[in-house]
PDB file of C-alpha atoms in Angstrom:
ATOM      1  CA  UNK A   1    -101.764  83.264-112.900  1.00 52.00           C
ATOM      2  CA  UNK A   2     -99.385  85.199-111.414  1.00 62.00           C
ATOM      3  CA  UNK A   3     -99.351  88.839-110.370  1.00 65.00           C
ATOM      4  CA  UNK A   4     -97.710  91.284-109.585  1.00 77.00           C
ATOM      5  CA  UNK A   5     -97.311  94.200-106.996  1.00 71.00           C
ATOM      6  CA  UNK A   6     -97.625  97.723-108.228  1.00 78.00           C
ATOM      7  CA  UNK A   7     -93.920  99.484-108.244  1.00 82.00           C
ATOM      8  CA  UNK A   8     -95.516 101.811-105.689  1.00 75.00           C
ATOM      9  CA  UNK A   9     -97.634  99.355-103.173  1.00 72.00           C
ATOM     10  CA  UNK A  10     -93.950  97.428-104.078  1.00 76.00           C
ATOM     11  CA  UNK A  11     -91.727 100.044-102.740  1.00 76.00           C
ATOM     12  CA  UNK A  12     -94.316 100.885 -99.765  1.00 67.00           C
ATOM     13  CA  UNK A  13     -94.327  96.785 -98.512  1.00 68.00           C
ATOM     14  CA  UNK A  14     -90.346  97.598 -98.497  1.00 73.00           C
ATOM     15  CA  UNK A  15     -90.265 100.953 -96.974  1.00 67.00           C
ATOM     16  CA  UNK A  16     -92.806  99.209 -93.994  1.00 62.00           C
ATOM     17  CA  UNK A  17     -90.608  96.069 -93.789  1.00 62.00           C
ATOM     18  CA  UNK A  18     -88.189  98.065 -91.865  1.00 57.00           C
ATOM     19  CA  UNK A  19     -90.319  99.414 -89.798  1.00 56.00           C
ATOM     20  CA  UNK A  20     -91.170  96.894 -86.303  1.00 61.00           C
ATOM     21  CA  UNK A  21     -93.901  96.913 -83.826  1.00 60.00           C
ATOM     22  CA  UNK A  22     -93.233  94.632 -81.179  1.00 64.00           C
ATOM     23  CA  UNK A  23     -95.880  91.590 -81.243  1.00 67.00           C
ATOM     24  CA  UNK A  24     -99.251  92.118 -79.561  1.00 63.00           C
ATOM     25  CA  UNK A  25     -98.822  89.382 -77.093  1.00 69.00           C
ATOM     26  CA  UNK A  26     -95.873  90.895 -75.593  1.00 75.00           C
ATOM     27  CA  UNK A  27     -97.253  94.000 -74.434  1.00 74.00           C
ATOM     28  CA  UNK A  28     -99.909  95.311 -72.438  1.00 76.00           C
ATOM     29  CA  UNK A  29    -102.932  97.150 -75.039  1.00 73.00           C
ATOM     30  CA  UNK A  30    -101.942 100.679 -74.591  1.00 75.00           C
ATOM     31  CA  UNK A  31     -98.159  99.890 -75.310  1.00 73.00           C
ATOM     32  CA  UNK A  32     -99.648  98.303 -78.382  1.00 69.00           C
ATOM     33  CA  UNK A  33    -101.143 100.688 -79.687  1.00 69.00           C
ATOM     34  CA  UNK A  34     -98.754 103.577 -78.459  1.00 74.00           C
ATOM     35  CA  UNK A  35     -96.066 101.388 -80.531  1.00 70.00           C
ATOM     36  CA  UNK A  36     -98.416 100.568 -83.701  1.00 69.00           C
ATOM     37  CA  UNK A  37     -99.297 105.301 -83.489  1.00 67.00           C
ATOM     38  CA  UNK A  38     -95.282 105.273 -83.051  1.00 71.00           C
ATOM     39  CA  UNK A  39     -95.123 103.168 -86.479  1.00 67.00           C
ATOM     40  CA  UNK A  40     -97.658 105.450 -88.489  1.00 65.00           C
ATOM     41  CA  UNK A  41     -96.248 108.510 -87.199  1.00 65.00           C
ATOM     42  CA  UNK A  42     -92.935 107.572 -88.425  1.00 66.00           C
ATOM     43  CA  UNK A  43     -94.372 106.259 -91.892  1.00 61.00           C
ATOM     44  CA  UNK A  44     -96.990 109.757 -92.672  1.00 65.00           C
ATOM     45  CA  UNK A  45     -94.229 111.670 -92.213  1.00 66.00           C
ATOM     46  CA  UNK A  46     -92.483 110.697 -95.525  1.00 68.00           C
ATOM     47  CA  UNK A  47     -96.233 111.109 -97.418  1.00 67.00           C
ATOM     48  CA  UNK A  48     -97.839 113.549 -99.017  1.00 72.00           C
ATOM     49  CA  UNK A  49    -100.624 115.135 -97.168  1.00 81.00           C
ATOM     50  CA  UNK A  50    -103.740 116.413 -98.654  1.00 86.00           C
ATOM     51  CA  UNK A  51    -106.143 118.377 -97.651  1.00 90.00           C
ATOM     52  CA  UNK A  52    -109.962 118.322 -97.405  1.00 95.00           C
ATOM     53  CA  UNK A  53    -112.028 121.368 -96.655  1.00 94.00           C
ATOM     54  CA  UNK A  54    -113.232 120.735 -93.143  1.00 95.00           C
ATOM     55  CA  UNK A  55    -112.595 117.676 -90.908  1.00 97.00           C
ATOM     56  CA  UNK A  56    -115.390 117.760 -87.396  1.00 96.00           C
ATOM     57  CA  UNK A  57    -114.982 115.358 -84.929  1.00 97.00           C
ATOM     58  CA  UNK A  58    -118.665 113.574 -83.949  1.00 95.00           C
ATOM     59  CA  UNK A  59    -119.956 111.482 -80.555  1.00 96.00           C
ATOM     60  CA  UNK A  60    -122.677 109.208 -81.917  1.00 93.00           C
ATOM     61  CA  UNK A  61    -124.824 107.309 -79.501  1.00 92.00           C
ATOM     62  CA  UNK A  62    -123.242 103.843 -79.838  1.00 91.00           C
ATOM     63  CA  UNK A  63    -124.663 100.344 -78.830  1.00 92.00           C
ATOM     64  CA  UNK A  64    -122.676 100.552 -75.336  1.00 88.00           C
ATOM     65  CA  UNK A  65    -120.299 103.260 -75.024  1.00 90.00           C
ATOM     66  CA  UNK A  66    -120.736 107.156 -77.073  1.00 95.00           C
ATOM     67  CA  UNK A  67    -118.664 106.015 -80.615  1.00 96.00           C
ATOM     68  CA  UNK A  68    -115.928 108.629 -81.937  1.00 97.00           C
ATOM     69  CA  UNK A  69    -116.578 109.136 -85.727  1.00 97.00           C
ATOM     70  CA  UNK A  70    -114.201 111.679 -87.601  1.00 98.00           C
ATOM     71  CA  UNK A  71    -115.771 112.837 -90.839  1.00 97.00           C
ATOM     72  CA  UNK A  72    -114.070 114.362 -93.776  1.00 97.00           C
ATOM     73  CA  UNK A  73    -115.846 116.150 -96.127  1.00 96.00           C
ATOM     74  CA  UNK A  74    -114.535 117.561 -99.585  1.00 95.00           C
ATOM     75  CA  UNK A  75    -114.168 120.927-101.168  1.00 90.00           C
ATOM     76  CA  UNK A  76    -117.003 121.136-103.372  1.00 84.00           C
ATOM     77  CA  UNK A  77    -120.747 121.621-103.376  1.00 86.00           C
ATOM     78  CA  UNK A  78    -124.190 119.142-103.734  1.00 90.00           C
ATOM     79  CA  UNK A  79    -124.566 116.167-102.182  1.00 95.00           C
ATOM     80  CA  UNK A  80    -121.688 113.521-102.433  1.00 96.00           C
ATOM     81  CA  UNK A  81    -120.852 109.522-102.100  1.00 97.00           C
ATOM     82  CA  UNK A  82    -120.920 108.786 -98.225  1.00 97.00           C
ATOM     83  CA  UNK A  83    -118.237 106.436 -97.095  1.00 98.00           C
ATOM     84  CA  UNK A  84    -117.632 104.530 -93.811  1.00 98.00           C
ATOM     85  CA  UNK A  85    -114.275 104.142 -92.937  1.00 98.00           C
ATOM     86  CA  UNK A  86    -113.485 101.093 -90.255  1.00 98.00           C
ATOM     87  CA  UNK A  87    -110.187 101.257 -89.304  1.00 95.00           C
ATOM     88  CA  UNK A  88    -107.118  98.006 -88.704  1.00 91.00           C
ATOM     89  CA  UNK A  89    -105.183  97.540 -85.782  1.00 85.00           C
ATOM     90  CA  UNK A  90    -105.879  93.403 -85.229  1.00 81.00           C
ATOM     91  CA  UNK A  91    -108.346  94.069 -82.728  1.00 83.00           C
ATOM     92  CA  UNK A  92    -106.357  95.610 -80.757  1.00 80.00           C
ATOM     93  CA  UNK A  93    -104.386  98.328 -82.248  1.00 78.00           C
ATOM     94  CA  UNK A  94    -104.857 100.718 -84.587  1.00 81.00           C
ATOM     95  CA  UNK A  95    -108.367 104.310 -84.326  1.00 85.00           C
ATOM     96  CA  UNK A  96    -108.934 106.613 -85.871  1.00 87.00           C
ATOM     97  CA  UNK A  97    -105.938 109.177 -85.598  1.00 86.00           C
ATOM     98  CA  UNK A  98    -103.913 105.891 -87.123  1.00 85.00           C
ATOM     99  CA  UNK A  99    -105.717 106.595 -90.583  1.00 90.00           C
ATOM    100  CA  UNK A 100    -106.272 110.151 -90.311  1.00 90.00           C
ATOM    101  CA  UNK A 101    -103.768 110.650 -94.345  1.00 90.00           C
ATOM    102  CA  UNK A 102    -105.424 107.753 -95.360  1.00 91.00           C
ATOM    103  CA  UNK A 103    -109.096 109.309 -95.027  1.00 95.00           C
ATOM    104  CA  UNK A 104    -107.904 113.015 -96.535  1.00 95.00           C
ATOM    105  CA  UNK A 105    -106.669 110.772 -99.461  1.00 93.00           C
ATOM    106  CA  UNK A 106    -110.041 109.003 -99.555  1.00 95.00           C
ATOM    107  CA  UNK A 107    -112.150 112.156 -99.662  1.00 97.00           C
ATOM    108  CA  UNK A 108    -110.394 114.233-102.263  1.00 94.00           C
ATOM    109  CA  UNK A 109    -109.287 111.246-104.619  1.00 93.00           C
ATOM    110  CA  UNK A 110    -112.796 110.028-104.164  1.00 95.00           C
ATOM    111  CA  UNK A 111    -114.685 113.801-103.313  1.00 95.00           C
ATOM    112  CA  UNK A 112    -116.853 111.677-100.669  1.00 97.00           C
ATOM    113  CA  UNK A 113    -117.851 112.709 -97.111  1.00 97.00           C
ATOM    114  CA  UNK A 114    -115.794 109.979 -95.065  1.00 98.00           C
ATOM    115  CA  UNK A 115    -116.394 108.955 -91.553  1.00 98.00           C
ATOM    116  CA  UNK A 116    -113.924 107.201 -89.916  1.00 98.00           C
ATOM    117  CA  UNK A 117    -115.403 104.953 -86.951  1.00 98.00           C
ATOM    118  CA  UNK A 118    -113.250 104.744 -83.895  1.00 96.00           C
ATOM    119  CA  UNK A 119    -115.424 101.720 -81.789  1.00 96.00           C
ATOM    120  CA  UNK A 120    -114.200 100.233 -78.933  1.00 95.00           C
ATOM    121  CA  UNK A 121    -111.485  97.775 -79.012  1.00 91.00           C
ATOM    122  CA  UNK A 122    -110.174  94.655 -77.220  1.00 86.00           C
ATOM    123  CA  UNK A 123    -109.225  93.877 -74.271  1.00 82.00           C
ATOM    124  CA  UNK A 124    -110.946  95.900 -72.969  1.00 87.00           C
ATOM    125  CA  UNK A 125    -114.195  95.634 -74.905  1.00 89.00           C
ATOM    126  CA  UNK A 126    -114.205  91.483 -76.871  1.00 88.00           C
ATOM    127  CA  UNK A 127    -116.547  91.292 -79.233  1.00 89.00           C
ATOM    128  CA  UNK A 128    -119.225  92.261 -81.215  1.00 95.00           C
ATOM    129  CA  UNK A 129    -118.363  95.260 -79.303  1.00 96.00           C
ATOM    130  CA  UNK A 130    -116.395  96.549 -82.120  1.00 96.00           C
ATOM    131  CA  UNK A 131    -119.451  94.953 -84.814  1.00 97.00           C
ATOM    132  CA  UNK A 132    -122.263  96.993 -82.932  1.00 97.00           C
ATOM    133  CA  UNK A 133    -120.357  99.875 -82.963  1.00 97.00           C
ATOM    134  CA  UNK A 134    -119.490  99.810 -86.826  1.00 97.00           C
ATOM    135  CA  UNK A 135    -123.079  98.969 -87.749  1.00 97.00           C
ATOM    136  CA  UNK A 136    -124.470 101.630 -85.485  1.00 97.00           C
ATOM    137  CA  UNK A 137    -122.001 104.723 -87.200  1.00 97.00           C
ATOM    138  CA  UNK A 138    -123.360 103.379 -90.057  1.00 97.00           C
ATOM    139  CA  UNK A 139    -126.773 103.773 -89.935  1.00 97.00           C
ATOM    140  CA  UNK A 140    -126.739 106.988 -88.634  1.00 96.00           C
ATOM    141  CA  UNK A 141    -125.139 107.723 -91.695  1.00 96.00           C
ATOM    142  CA  UNK A 142    -127.329 106.556 -93.912  1.00 96.00           C
ATOM    143  CA  UNK A 143    -129.939 107.628 -91.646  1.00 95.00           C
ATOM    144  CA  UNK A 144    -128.535 110.988 -91.857  1.00 95.00           C
ATOM    145  CA  UNK A 145    -127.640 111.364 -95.534  1.00 91.00           C
ATOM    146  CA  UNK A 146    -129.200 114.429 -96.370  1.00 91.00           C
ATOM    147  CA  UNK A 147    -127.920 116.435 -92.666  1.00 92.00           C
ATOM    148  CA  UNK A 148    -124.521 115.694 -93.774  1.00 93.00           C
ATOM    149  CA  UNK A 149    -124.657 116.364 -97.840  1.00 94.00           C
ATOM    150  CA  UNK A 150    -124.814 112.942 -98.593  1.00 95.00           C
ATOM    151  CA  UNK A 151    -126.546 111.092-101.752  1.00 95.00           C
ATOM    152  CA  UNK A 152    -127.904 108.193-100.885  1.00 93.00           C
ATOM    153  CA  UNK A 153    -125.071 106.206-102.018  1.00 96.00           C
ATOM    154  CA  UNK A 154    -123.176 104.350 -99.618  1.00 97.00           C
ATOM    155  CA  UNK A 155    -120.209 102.298 -98.927  1.00 98.00           C
ATOM    156  CA  UNK A 156    -118.447 100.452 -96.139  1.00 98.00           C
ATOM    157  CA  UNK A 157    -114.155 100.269 -96.515  1.00 98.00           C
ATOM    158  CA  UNK A 158    -111.463  98.827 -94.036  1.00 96.00           C
ATOM    159  CA  UNK A 159    -108.157  96.895 -93.556  1.00 94.00           C
ATOM    160  CA  UNK A 160    -107.225  94.366 -90.833  1.00 92.00           C
ATOM    161  CA  UNK A 161    -109.382  94.154 -88.678  1.00 93.00           C
ATOM    162  CA  UNK A 162    -111.939  97.110 -90.062  1.00 95.00           C
ATOM    163  CA  UNK A 163    -112.037  94.025 -93.192  1.00 96.00           C
ATOM    164  CA  UNK A 164    -113.686  92.112 -91.328  1.00 96.00           C
ATOM    165  CA  UNK A 165    -115.633  94.934 -89.759  1.00 97.00           C
ATOM    166  CA  UNK A 166    -116.980  96.086 -93.563  1.00 96.00           C
ATOM    167  CA  UNK A 167    -118.057  92.488 -94.193  1.00 96.00           C
ATOM    168  CA  UNK A 168    -120.267  92.257 -91.095  1.00 97.00           C
ATOM    169  CA  UNK A 169    -121.938  95.459 -91.210  1.00 97.00           C
ATOM    170  CA  UNK A 170    -123.536  95.095 -94.845  1.00 96.00           C
ATOM    171  CA  UNK A 171    -124.730  91.373 -93.628  1.00 96.00           C
ATOM    172  CA  UNK A 172    -126.010  92.992 -90.628  1.00 95.00           C
ATOM    173  CA  UNK A 173    -128.195  95.743 -92.319  1.00 96.00           C
ATOM    174  CA  UNK A 174    -128.937  93.168 -94.774  1.00 95.00           C
ATOM    175  CA  UNK A 175    -130.244  90.985 -92.189  1.00 95.00           C
ATOM    176  CA  UNK A 176    -132.123  94.779 -91.139  1.00 94.00           C
ATOM    177  CA  UNK A 177    -132.972  95.618 -94.530  1.00 94.00           C
ATOM    178  CA  UNK A 178    -131.579  99.029 -93.112  1.00 93.00           C
ATOM    179  CA  UNK A 179    -129.417 101.177 -94.033  1.00 95.00           C
ATOM    180  CA  UNK A 180    -128.781 100.237 -97.962  1.00 94.00           C
ATOM    181  CA  UNK A 181    -125.154  99.450 -99.035  1.00 96.00           C
ATOM    182  CA  UNK A 182    -124.062 100.003-102.368  1.00 94.00           C
ATOM    183  CA  UNK A 183    -120.637  99.409-101.898  1.00 94.00           C
ATOM    184  CA  UNK A 184    -118.021  97.481 -99.515  1.00 93.00           C
ATOM    185  CA  UNK A 185    -114.049  97.752 -99.873  1.00 93.00           C
ATOM    186  CA  UNK A 186    -111.927  94.856 -98.257  1.00 91.00           C
ATOM    187  CA  UNK A 187    -108.281  95.771 -98.180  1.00 90.00           C
ATOM    188  CA  UNK A 188    -106.250  93.141 -98.297  1.00 79.00           C
TER     189      UNK A 188
END
């Protein structure tokens, strides 16, 4: 069976194909991150902006350093499902800011609370630092569901390195019997 890309995905793929990032191995981690961020800024300039009720910056206690988490709150009353976003970037690139519009989109479209985790990245922090940070943030969201306005439904989502994290976090949660994660989205 042959599958076709959705026309909008196909157009996006063609647009992104013209934007180039030098290979990560040819740059320092800082240079690679800067190039990646510039790419996202250029691409997002053509993306319609979504509005959410509120964006808050949190700094949670992590297993190593404190972990920054950006929260996106929908414009709605009552408890909502919680979504933990784990950004991509090949373990070195990517950060919360490069996925800002995507997280706004998720919050608006899914009518959920979105928590975007800025886990520690390689090379400065080799694995399992990113996994530990992502797991700690997901557990904190679940443990404070009532404080954040969640309704006990918890999902994790990620692409690239975040895809791997979005698979690892539920396995760790299962092995510890907490938190209960109801959905997992791994974006290829």
